[in-house]
Every structure is written in C-alpha cells, then in structure tokens.
Short mmCIF file of C-alpha atoms in Angstrom, two decimals:
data_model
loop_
_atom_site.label_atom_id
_atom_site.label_comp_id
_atom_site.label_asym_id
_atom_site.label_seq_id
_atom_site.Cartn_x
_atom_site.Cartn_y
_atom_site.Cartn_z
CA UNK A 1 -6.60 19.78 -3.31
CA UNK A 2 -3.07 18.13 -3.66
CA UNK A 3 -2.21 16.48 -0.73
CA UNK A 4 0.88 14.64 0.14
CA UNK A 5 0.48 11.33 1.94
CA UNK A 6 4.06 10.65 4.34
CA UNK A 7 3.55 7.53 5.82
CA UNK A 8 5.30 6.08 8.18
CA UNK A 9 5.43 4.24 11.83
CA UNK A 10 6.68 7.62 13.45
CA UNK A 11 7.93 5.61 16.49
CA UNK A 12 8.78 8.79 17.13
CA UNK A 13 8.48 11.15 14.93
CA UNK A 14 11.46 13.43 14.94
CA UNK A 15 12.87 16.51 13.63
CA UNK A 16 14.13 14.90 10.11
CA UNK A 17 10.26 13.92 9.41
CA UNK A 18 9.42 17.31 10.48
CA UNK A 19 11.64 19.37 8.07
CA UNK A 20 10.43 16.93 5.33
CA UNK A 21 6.55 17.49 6.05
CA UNK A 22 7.14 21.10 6.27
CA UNK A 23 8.79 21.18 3.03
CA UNK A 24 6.65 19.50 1.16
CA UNK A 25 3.94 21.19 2.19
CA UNK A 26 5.33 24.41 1.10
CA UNK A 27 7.76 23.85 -1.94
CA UNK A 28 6.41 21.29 -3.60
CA UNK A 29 3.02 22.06 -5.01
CA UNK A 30 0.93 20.22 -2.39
CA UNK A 31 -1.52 22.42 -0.24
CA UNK A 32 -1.16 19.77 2.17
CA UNK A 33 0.52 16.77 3.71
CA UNK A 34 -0.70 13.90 5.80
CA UNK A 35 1.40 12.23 8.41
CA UNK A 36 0.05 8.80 7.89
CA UNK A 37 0.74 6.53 10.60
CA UNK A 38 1.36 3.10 9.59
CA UNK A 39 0.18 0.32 12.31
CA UNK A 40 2.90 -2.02 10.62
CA UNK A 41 5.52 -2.28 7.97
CA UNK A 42 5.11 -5.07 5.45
CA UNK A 43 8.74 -5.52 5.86
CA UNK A 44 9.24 -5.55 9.48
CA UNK A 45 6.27 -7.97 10.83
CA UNK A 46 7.76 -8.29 13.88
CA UNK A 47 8.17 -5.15 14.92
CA UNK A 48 7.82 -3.73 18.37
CA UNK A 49 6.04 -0.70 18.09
CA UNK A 50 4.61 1.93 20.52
CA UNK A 51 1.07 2.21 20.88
CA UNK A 52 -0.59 3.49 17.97
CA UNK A 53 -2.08 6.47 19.75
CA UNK A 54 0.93 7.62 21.49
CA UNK A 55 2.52 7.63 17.79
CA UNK A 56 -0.64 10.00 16.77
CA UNK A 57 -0.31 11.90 19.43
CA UNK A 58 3.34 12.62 19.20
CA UNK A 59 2.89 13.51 15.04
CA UNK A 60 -0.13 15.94 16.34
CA UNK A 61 2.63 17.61 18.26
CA UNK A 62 4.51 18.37 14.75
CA UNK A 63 1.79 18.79 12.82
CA UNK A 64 0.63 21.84 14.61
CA UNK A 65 4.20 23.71 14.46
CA UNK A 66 4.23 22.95 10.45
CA UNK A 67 1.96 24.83 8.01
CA UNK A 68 -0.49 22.75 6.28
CA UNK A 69 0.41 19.35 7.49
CA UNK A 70 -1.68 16.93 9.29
CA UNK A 71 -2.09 13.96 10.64
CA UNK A 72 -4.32 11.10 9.51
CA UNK A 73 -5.11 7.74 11.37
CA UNK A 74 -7.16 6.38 8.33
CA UNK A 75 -4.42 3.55 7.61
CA UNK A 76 -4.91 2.46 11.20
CA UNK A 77 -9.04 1.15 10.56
CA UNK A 78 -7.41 -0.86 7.51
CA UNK A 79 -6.37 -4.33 7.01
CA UNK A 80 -3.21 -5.31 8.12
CA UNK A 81 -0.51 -5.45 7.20
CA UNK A 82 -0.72 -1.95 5.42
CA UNK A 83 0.28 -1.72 1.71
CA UNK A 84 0.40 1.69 0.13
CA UNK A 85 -1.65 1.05 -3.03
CA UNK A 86 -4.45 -0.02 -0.74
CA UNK A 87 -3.95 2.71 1.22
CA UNK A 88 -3.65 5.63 -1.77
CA UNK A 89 -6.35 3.55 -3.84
CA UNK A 90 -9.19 4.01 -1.02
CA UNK A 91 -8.02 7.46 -0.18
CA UNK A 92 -8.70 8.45 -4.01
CA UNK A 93 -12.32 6.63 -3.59
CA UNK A 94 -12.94 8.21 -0.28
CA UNK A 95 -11.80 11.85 -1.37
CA UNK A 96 -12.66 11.71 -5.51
CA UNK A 97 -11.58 15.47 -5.82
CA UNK A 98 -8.33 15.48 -4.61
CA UNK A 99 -5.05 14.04 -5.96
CA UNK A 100 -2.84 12.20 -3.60
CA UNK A 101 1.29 12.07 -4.27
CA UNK A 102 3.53 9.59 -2.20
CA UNK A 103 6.24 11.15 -0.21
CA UNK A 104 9.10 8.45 0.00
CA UNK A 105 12.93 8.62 0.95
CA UNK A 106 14.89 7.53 -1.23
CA UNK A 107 16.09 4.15 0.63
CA UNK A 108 12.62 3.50 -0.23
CA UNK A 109 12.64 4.49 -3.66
CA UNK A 110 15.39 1.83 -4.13
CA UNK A 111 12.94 -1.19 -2.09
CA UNK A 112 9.97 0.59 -4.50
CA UNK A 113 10.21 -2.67 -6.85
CA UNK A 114 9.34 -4.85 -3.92
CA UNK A 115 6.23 -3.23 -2.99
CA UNK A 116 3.29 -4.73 -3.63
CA UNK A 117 1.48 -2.98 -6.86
CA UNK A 118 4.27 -0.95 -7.20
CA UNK A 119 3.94 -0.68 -10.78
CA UNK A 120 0.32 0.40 -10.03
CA UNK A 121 1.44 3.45 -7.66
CA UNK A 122 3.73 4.92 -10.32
CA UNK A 123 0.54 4.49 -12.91
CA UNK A 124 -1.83 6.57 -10.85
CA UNK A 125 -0.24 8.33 -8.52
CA UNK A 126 2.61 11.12 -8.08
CA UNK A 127 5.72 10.08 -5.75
CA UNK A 128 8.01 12.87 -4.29
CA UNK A 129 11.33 11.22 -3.04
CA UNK A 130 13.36 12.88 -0.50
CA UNK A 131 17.59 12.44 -0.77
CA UNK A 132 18.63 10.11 1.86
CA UNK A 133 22.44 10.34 2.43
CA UNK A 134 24.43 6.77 0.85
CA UNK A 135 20.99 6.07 -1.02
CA UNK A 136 21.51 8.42 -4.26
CA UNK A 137 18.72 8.66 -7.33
CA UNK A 138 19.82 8.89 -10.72
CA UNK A 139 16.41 11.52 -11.32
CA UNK A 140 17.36 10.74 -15.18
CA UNK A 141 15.91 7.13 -15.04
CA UNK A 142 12.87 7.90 -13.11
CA UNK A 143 9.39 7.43 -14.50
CA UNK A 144 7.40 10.88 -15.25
CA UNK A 145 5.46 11.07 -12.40
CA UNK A 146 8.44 10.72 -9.87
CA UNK A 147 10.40 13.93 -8.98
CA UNK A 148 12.87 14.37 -6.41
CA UNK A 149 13.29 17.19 -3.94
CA UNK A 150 16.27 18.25 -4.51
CA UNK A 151 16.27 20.97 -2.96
CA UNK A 152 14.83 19.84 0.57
CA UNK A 153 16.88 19.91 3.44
CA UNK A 154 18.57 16.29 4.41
CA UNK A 155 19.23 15.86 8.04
CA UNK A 156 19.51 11.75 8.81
CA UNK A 157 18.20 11.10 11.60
CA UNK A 158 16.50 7.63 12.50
CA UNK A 159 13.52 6.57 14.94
CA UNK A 160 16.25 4.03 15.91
CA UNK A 161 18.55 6.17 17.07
CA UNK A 162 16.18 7.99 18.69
CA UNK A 163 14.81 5.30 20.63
CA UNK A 164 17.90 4.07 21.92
CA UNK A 165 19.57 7.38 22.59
CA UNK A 166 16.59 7.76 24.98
CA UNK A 167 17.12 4.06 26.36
CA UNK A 168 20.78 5.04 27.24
CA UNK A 169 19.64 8.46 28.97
CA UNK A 170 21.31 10.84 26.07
CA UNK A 171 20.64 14.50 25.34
CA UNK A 172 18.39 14.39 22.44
CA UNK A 173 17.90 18.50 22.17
CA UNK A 174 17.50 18.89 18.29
CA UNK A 175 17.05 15.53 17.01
CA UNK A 176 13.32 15.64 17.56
CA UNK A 177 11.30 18.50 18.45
CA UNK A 178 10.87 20.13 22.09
CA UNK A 179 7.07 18.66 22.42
CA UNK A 180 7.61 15.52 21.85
CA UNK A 181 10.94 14.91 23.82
CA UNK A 182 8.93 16.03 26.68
CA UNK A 183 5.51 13.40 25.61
CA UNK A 184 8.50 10.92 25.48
CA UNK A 185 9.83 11.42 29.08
CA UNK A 186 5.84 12.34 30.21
CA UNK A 187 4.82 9.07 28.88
CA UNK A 188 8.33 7.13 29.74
CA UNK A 189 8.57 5.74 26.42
CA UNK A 190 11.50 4.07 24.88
CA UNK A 191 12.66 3.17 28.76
#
C-alpha cells in the first residue's frame, strides 16, 4: 500500500487539515493517509499542548468523515522530541511492504533544510507539499521525489486561530468540522 503520513500536533485539528487528508487520500496516488499526531515539535519545545488523547480523539472525529484516512498514535510511544526520519524510518521497518510519502505544507517545505536528516527523507522517501498562501514553491527546483499538489484546495486556517477564537467565545462554524467544535466545548478546551 501507499500511505501518506500527515503529521502534525492537531491541537485541533480543523477543517484545512481535513480537506488536505481527504485529498490526498483520493488524488494523489496514496490508498491511504495517516493523521500522525506529533507529541511535540522539534521547533516549538515549549509548547503548551492539549492532552495527547484529546488530540487523537478529535482527528478520529475527521478521520471517519474522510475516505481512507486514519489516524495513527505510533509517534506518540517514540522518543521525544519527534523527528520525522525516525519516525518514517521505523514505520518502513515496522510495515516492509508499504511505501510511506510525507505530506508537508509548504511553510514547511521552506524549514525542510533544518530538519534533522533532511537530506535522508528526500533519499528514501516521497514528500507531497501542499500550497500554503505567502509560502510559494518554485516545483522547477524540487528534487524528483517531491511533487506538489497543485491542484488541492488551500483554505488557511491555523490551530492558533482556532484556539483563540474559542478563548474569546467566537463563532467557529466552518473553520473546523461540526464534531469536533462540539468535543471542544464537551471537553472545555481552549477555555
């Protein structure tokens, strides 16, 4: 199988991860995507983050309205802080028949040279970038096994905003999905 790993904190998840995963999982050659959930970002070690299973729970909610997309805890039983080439590397050991590609933004994409065995990742495995409005790709200079998705759907929406829109008792209809507004308020997260 080709399966596409999206990582991420997903503190929350919201609709702009959601249109991604769905994509990707449909137009891109993958017959499946994992929402990885990160415990922690190399680059933000002092981050505040909700618990880790709320986070699960709340991509299980968006996982079951996409179409071959799921949600995988494995990065949570590893070492931290989580790198991605540790993460793809024992993924590949663990699962020797399937190929793994890297779905990215493209904010990432222009961080990638600061990530730790980056030249590694773009040795072994495939990376599918997603447009991220102000952080354009020039797809001419990109290494063979990068593509973009061109022609995915960009909606910019951040976990950020999300969180603080809740904080300051906005309407957040659309900017994350139904089921998980309602875990948020359920679980009075982001309060």
């Amino acid at each position: 199988m080709k399966i596409g790993i999206f990582g991420g904190s997903f503190d929350p998840i919201h609709s702009g991860h959601a249109i991604i995963a769905n994509y990707a999982s449909q137009w891109m050659g993958l017959d499946e995507v994992w929402l990885m959930v990160s415990p922690q970002n190399p680059f933000k070690q002092d981050s505040d983050l909700s618990p880790e299973e709320s986070r699960c729970e709340m991509a299980e909610l968006v996982a079951g309205d996409c179409r071959n997309v799921k949600v995988s805890r494995f990065e949570l039983t590893l070492p931290r802080p989580s790198y991605s080439y540790r993460t793809l590397s024992l993924l590949k050991k663990k699962h020797p028949e399937d190929e793994f590609t890297l779905i990215i933004g493209s904010d990432n994409w222009q961080e990638f040279g600061r990530w730790r065995d980056n030249e590694k990742i773009i040795e072994e495995f495939d990376i599918l970038i997603y447009p991220r409005p102000g952080h354009e790709i020039d797809a001419s200079a990109l290494p063979p096994r990068v593509r973009i998705m061109d022609e995915a759907p960009q909606v910019f929406i951040s976990s950020t905003f999300v969180r603080q829109s809740v904080k300051e008792g906005k309407n957040i209809n659309f900017f994350i999905p139904p089921r998980v507004y309602e875990y948020i308020r359920k679980h009075n997260l982001y309060r």
